Structures are given as C-alpha cells and as structure tokens.
mmCIF file of C-alpha atoms in Angstrom:
data_model
loop_
_atom_site.group_PDB
_atom_site.id
_atom_site.type_symbol
_atom_site.label_atom_id
_atom_site.label_comp_id
_atom_site.label_asym_id
_atom_site.label_seq_id
_atom_site.Cartn_x
_atom_site.Cartn_y
_atom_site.Cartn_z
ATOM 1 C CA MET A 64 -74.853 35.029 -10.540
ATOM 2 C CA THR A 65 -74.351 32.688 -7.276
ATOM 3 C CA PRO A 66 -72.601 29.620 -7.883
ATOM 4 C CA ARG A 67 -74.258 26.293 -7.492
ATOM 5 C CA VAL A 68 -72.466 24.664 -4.409
ATOM 6 C CA ARG A 69 -72.889 21.733 -2.387
ATOM 7 C CA ILE A 70 -71.391 21.190 1.152
ATOM 8 C CA VAL A 71 -69.455 17.763 0.987
ATOM 9 C CA HIS A 72 -68.776 16.246 4.329
ATOM 10 C CA VAL A 73 -65.594 14.488 5.280
ATOM 11 C CA SER A 74 -64.759 11.609 7.576
ATOM 12 C CA GLN A 75 -62.587 11.733 10.846
ATOM 13 C CA PRO A 76 -59.668 10.699 9.263
ATOM 14 C CA THR A 77 -59.937 13.188 6.384
ATOM 15 C CA HIS A 78 -60.123 16.306 9.160
ATOM 16 C CA ALA A 79 -57.034 14.544 10.986
ATOM 17 C CA ALA A 80 -54.941 14.438 7.396
ATOM 18 C CA ILE A 81 -55.851 18.002 6.821
ATOM 19 C CA ALA A 82 -55.018 19.050 10.045
ATOM 20 C CA ALA A 83 -51.365 17.109 9.678
ATOM 21 C CA GLY A 84 -50.934 18.837 6.659
ATOM 22 C CA ASP A 85 -51.097 15.680 4.523
ATOM 23 C CA LEU A 86 -52.651 16.878 1.323
ATOM 24 C CA ALA A 87 -52.154 13.763 -0.307
ATOM 25 C CA GLY A 88 -53.635 11.650 2.567
ATOM 26 C CA ALA A 89 -56.326 13.994 2.649
ATOM 27 C CA ASN A 90 -57.155 13.400 -1.062
ATOM 28 C CA ARG A 91 -56.880 9.736 -0.788
ATOM 29 C CA LEU A 92 -59.627 10.107 1.872
ATOM 30 C CA SER A 93 -62.114 12.621 0.614
ATOM 31 C CA PRO A 94 -64.845 12.084 -1.751
ATOM 32 C CA VAL A 95 -63.652 15.329 -3.678
ATOM 33 C CA PRO A 96 -60.119 16.406 -4.687
ATOM 34 C CA LEU A 97 -58.664 19.105 -2.144
ATOM 35 C CA THR A 98 -56.543 22.106 -3.186
ATOM 36 C CA PRO A 99 -53.509 23.459 -1.483
ATOM 37 C CA VAL A 100 -55.116 25.821 0.642
ATOM 38 C CA PHE A 101 -56.827 22.954 2.826
ATOM 39 C CA VAL A 102 -53.451 22.420 4.229
ATOM 40 C CA THR A 103 -52.483 26.198 5.227
ATOM 41 C CA ASP A 104 -52.133 27.077 8.735
ATOM 42 C CA SER A 105 -55.427 28.734 9.463
ATOM 43 C CA TRP A 106 -57.127 26.213 7.773
ATOM 44 C CA ARG A 107 -55.539 23.181 9.376
ATOM 45 C CA SER A 108 -56.589 24.802 12.587
ATOM 46 C CA THR A 109 -60.101 24.349 12.013
ATOM 47 C CA PHE A 110 -59.931 20.629 10.797
ATOM 48 C CA ALA A 111 -57.613 19.729 13.839
ATOM 49 C CA ARG A 112 -60.216 20.907 16.051
ATOM 50 C CA ARG A 113 -63.060 19.231 14.200
ATOM 51 C CA ALA A 114 -60.918 16.110 14.055
ATOM 52 C CA GLU A 115 -60.549 16.025 17.785
ATOM 53 C CA GLN A 116 -64.100 16.713 18.011
ATOM 54 C CA LEU A 117 -65.152 13.798 16.145
ATOM 55 C CA ILE A 118 -63.031 11.150 18.046
ATOM 56 C CA GLU A 119 -65.466 12.166 20.812
ATOM 57 C CA HIS A 120 -68.640 12.799 19.215
ATOM 58 C CA PRO A 121 -68.639 11.017 16.171
ATOM 59 C CA GLU A 122 -72.483 11.952 15.791
ATOM 60 C CA ASP A 123 -71.342 15.578 14.667
ATOM 61 C CA GLU A 124 -69.758 14.411 11.490
ATOM 62 C CA PRO A 125 -72.474 15.475 9.358
ATOM 63 C CA TRP A 126 -72.787 18.951 10.945
ATOM 64 C CA VAL A 127 -68.991 20.051 10.944
ATOM 65 C CA THR A 128 -66.640 21.728 8.576
ATOM 66 C CA GLY A 129 -66.948 20.269 5.180
ATOM 67 C CA ILE A 130 -65.953 21.163 1.697
ATOM 68 C CA ILE A 131 -67.788 24.041 -0.269
ATOM 69 C CA TRP A 132 -67.772 22.118 -3.863
ATOM 70 C CA ASP A 133 -68.599 24.482 -6.959
ATOM 71 C CA GLU A 134 -70.982 21.608 -9.057
ATOM 72 C CA ASP A 135 -70.217 23.549 -12.322
ATOM 73 C CA LEU A 136 -66.447 24.019 -11.980
ATOM 74 C CA GLU A 137 -66.166 20.384 -9.924
ATOM 75 C CA ARG A 138 -63.878 22.278 -7.471
ATOM 76 C CA ALA A 139 -63.416 22.462 -3.766
ATOM 77 C CA VAL A 140 -63.750 26.362 -3.076
ATOM 78 C CA GLY A 141 -63.723 26.693 0.632
ATOM 79 C CA ALA A 142 -64.914 24.847 4.026
ATOM 80 C CA ALA A 143 -67.837 25.584 5.498
ATOM 81 C CA GLY A 144 -70.051 23.920 8.008
ATOM 82 C CA PHE A 145 -71.280 23.913 11.811
ATOM 83 C CA HIS A 146 -69.321 23.825 14.935
ATOM 84 C CA GLY A 147 -71.523 20.800 15.994
ATOM 85 C CA SER A 148 -75.033 19.321 16.052
ATOM 86 C CA PRO A 149 -77.557 21.388 17.723
ATOM 87 C CA ASP A 150 -77.144 21.848 21.259
ATOM 88 C CA ALA A 151 -80.114 21.882 23.950
ATOM 89 C CA ASP A 152 -81.452 25.019 22.927
ATOM 90 C CA GLY A 153 -81.535 24.414 19.389
ATOM 91 C CA MET A 154 -78.773 26.366 18.445
ATOM 92 C CA VAL A 155 -76.073 25.659 15.427
ATOM 93 C CA GLU A 156 -73.279 28.009 14.805
ATOM 94 C CA VAL A 157 -71.969 28.363 11.211
ATOM 95 C CA GLY A 158 -68.287 28.934 10.172
ATOM 96 C CA TYR A 159 -66.864 29.183 6.516
ATOM 97 C CA SER A 160 -64.021 30.080 4.890
ATOM 98 C CA VAL A 161 -63.540 30.589 0.933
ATOM 99 C CA ASP A 162 -60.008 30.006 -0.818
ATOM 100 C CA PRO A 163 -58.635 33.590 -0.481
ATOM 101 C CA ASP A 164 -57.983 33.388 -4.670
ATOM 102 C CA LEU A 165 -61.602 32.943 -5.007
ATOM 103 C CA ARG A 166 -63.437 35.350 -2.696
ATOM 104 C CA ARG A 167 -65.834 37.973 -4.061
ATOM 105 C CA ARG A 168 -67.480 35.716 -6.297
ATOM 106 C CA GLY A 169 -70.143 34.535 -4.128
ATOM 107 C CA TYR A 170 -69.025 31.549 -2.452
ATOM 108 C CA ALA A 171 -69.564 32.174 0.930
ATOM 109 C CA ARG A 172 -72.983 33.781 0.351
ATOM 110 C CA ALA A 173 -73.852 30.302 -1.464
ATOM 111 C CA ALA A 174 -72.534 28.387 1.346
ATOM 112 C CA MET A 175 -74.504 30.332 3.908
ATOM 113 C CA GLN A 176 -77.681 29.689 1.896
ATOM 114 C CA VAL A 177 -76.738 25.750 1.966
ATOM 115 C CA LEU A 178 -76.210 25.916 5.591
ATOM 116 C CA LEU A 179 -79.296 28.170 6.490
ATOM 117 C CA ASP A 180 -81.665 25.912 4.140
ATOM 118 C CA ARG A 181 -80.386 22.865 6.136
ATOM 119 C CA ALA A 182 -80.667 24.629 9.509
ATOM 120 C CA ILE A 183 -84.233 25.439 8.475
ATOM 121 C CA ALA A 184 -84.891 21.658 7.430
ATOM 122 C CA HIS A 185 -83.931 20.005 10.631
ATOM 123 C CA PRO A 186 -86.497 19.830 13.122
ATOM 124 C CA ASP A 187 -83.997 20.363 16.047
ATOM 125 C CA VAL A 188 -82.868 23.899 14.973
ATOM 126 C CA ARG A 189 -84.199 26.786 16.337
ATOM 127 C CA VAL A 190 -81.278 29.519 16.158
ATOM 128 C CA LEU A 191 -78.501 29.706 13.574
ATOM 129 C CA ARG A 192 -75.531 31.733 15.049
ATOM 130 C CA ALA A 193 -72.293 33.128 13.528
ATOM 131 C CA THR A 194 -69.736 34.951 15.522
ATOM 132 C CA ILE A 195 -67.290 37.479 13.599
ATOM 133 C CA SER A 196 -64.514 39.675 14.345
ATOM 134 C CA PRO A 197 -65.813 43.308 14.357
ATOM 135 C CA ASP A 198 -63.312 44.033 11.473
ATOM 136 C CA ASN A 199 -64.245 41.559 9.047
ATOM 137 C CA GLU A 200 -66.434 43.730 7.092
ATOM 138 C CA PRO A 201 -67.472 41.202 4.203
ATOM 139 C CA SER A 202 -68.444 38.335 6.768
ATOM 140 C CA LEU A 203 -70.446 41.161 8.728
ATOM 141 C CA ASN A 204 -72.135 42.406 5.276
ATOM 142 C CA LEU A 205 -72.987 38.856 4.207
ATOM 143 C CA ILE A 206 -74.953 37.669 7.530
ATOM 144 C CA ALA A 207 -76.228 41.013 7.786
ATOM 145 C CA SER A 208 -78.189 40.528 4.608
ATOM 146 C CA PHE A 209 -79.292 37.174 6.034
ATOM 147 C CA GLY A 210 -81.116 38.831 8.495
ATOM 148 C CA PHE A 211 -78.690 37.886 11.832
ATOM 149 C CA GLU A 212 -78.835 40.233 14.647
ATOM 150 C CA ARG A 213 -75.895 41.374 16.904
ATOM 151 C CA ASN A 214 -76.899 39.975 20.309
ATOM 152 C CA GLY A 215 -73.794 39.932 22.041
ATOM 153 C CA GLU A 216 -69.752 39.607 21.853
ATOM 154 C CA GLN A 217 -67.504 36.965 23.370
ATOM 155 C CA TRP A 218 -63.201 36.224 23.293
ATOM 156 C CA ASP A 219 -62.318 33.449 21.232
ATOM 157 C CA GLU A 220 -58.900 32.335 22.384
ATOM 158 C CA GLU A 221 -57.716 31.641 18.861
ATOM 159 C CA ASP A 222 -59.581 34.407 16.990
ATOM 160 C CA GLY A 223 -59.998 37.678 19.598
ATOM 161 C CA LEU A 224 -62.847 39.864 19.804
ATOM 162 C CA GLU A 225 -65.895 38.157 18.103
ATOM 163 C CA TRP A 226 -69.348 39.599 17.688
ATOM 164 C CA ILE A 227 -72.284 37.582 18.533
ATOM 165 C CA PHE A 228 -75.215 37.383 15.536
ATOM 166 C CA GLU A 229 -78.164 34.999 15.496
ATOM 167 C CA ILE A 230 -81.045 34.534 13.572
ATOM 168 C CA PRO A 231 -84.029 32.312 14.515
ATOM 169 C CA THR A 232 -85.019 29.583 12.461
ATOM 170 C CA PRO A 233 -88.930 29.175 10.989
ATOM 171 C CA GLY A 234 -88.375 25.412 11.231
ATOM 172 C CA PRO A 235 -89.320 22.684 8.609
#
C-alpha cells in the first residue's frame, strides 16, 4: 500500500537552519516536526543550496525542497521538491530523498506522484526532469515506472555523473 504523503514547503529561514545543522531552530520554524536525518551532511547541502537560492529568488519557495510528510504517521520521512520554478522552456527538475531508515516503503514513489501531479496541474510546466547517478538503481527503477526517458547526461560538481531523464506533462 502506498503511503499518503504531502510535500510541506518551508521558509528560507527554515532551509537556512537545516543547512546550519540547527535542528532545534529548524523545528521552531518548520510547520511540521523534523527528525535528526534533516541535519546530516548530505541533506544539509541540499537545504543550503535552496536557502541561498531563496534569498535571490523568493518566488521559488513554493517549488523548492520541502518535507515529505506521512499523513497517517504524522511524521517527516524525507525531503522532495523541484530545483526551482519552471524555466523559460517550462521545465522543472525533481529532487527527493527518503530517510535511510524508512526506504523501500513507497515514500519516494508517493512523493514522485505528488510532484508529478503538481507539474501536470501547473499551466507553465511542460517537462518534468530527473537527473540520477547511473548506479542509483532504486531511483532509476522509480522514474522508469513513471515513463521518464533518458535523453542525455551531465557532470554535477557534487554528485558526479548523472543521467538526464525527462517526461512531458500533458498540462492541466
């Protein structure tokens, strides 16, 4: 059974507190309680990028990384969102990560469905993109199940080689 999740967006100061490793401060600012996984190094780097981005582009706040919230357990189980607002070509790129202790329970799939539904519903979005390391088999399988097709590769300074996958959105 797929868990019921929603993506809870958080403010720039919340992103900054997570990036600083300040779990107590992040919890004072966040609309939902966060767990210690949010202040691990790999997660902090994502929230740091988004905290800086939101200073220059506050309009991206409803798009960028938010909290994957399990509605039934009332628990933060991961982070997911887009890299920003739709670009000039109508493309948005997804990103997601699930608490390692909670993987293989359907959270990434549920979060991806929420993100896809959001992309389809927004009139400015025409393409949904995912970039994934070639050795990340669970993510490769996940996006394949949603119909993403590989159309290139890129080098990411933080993550190394990534394959680029896209799927057109049919629009609202």
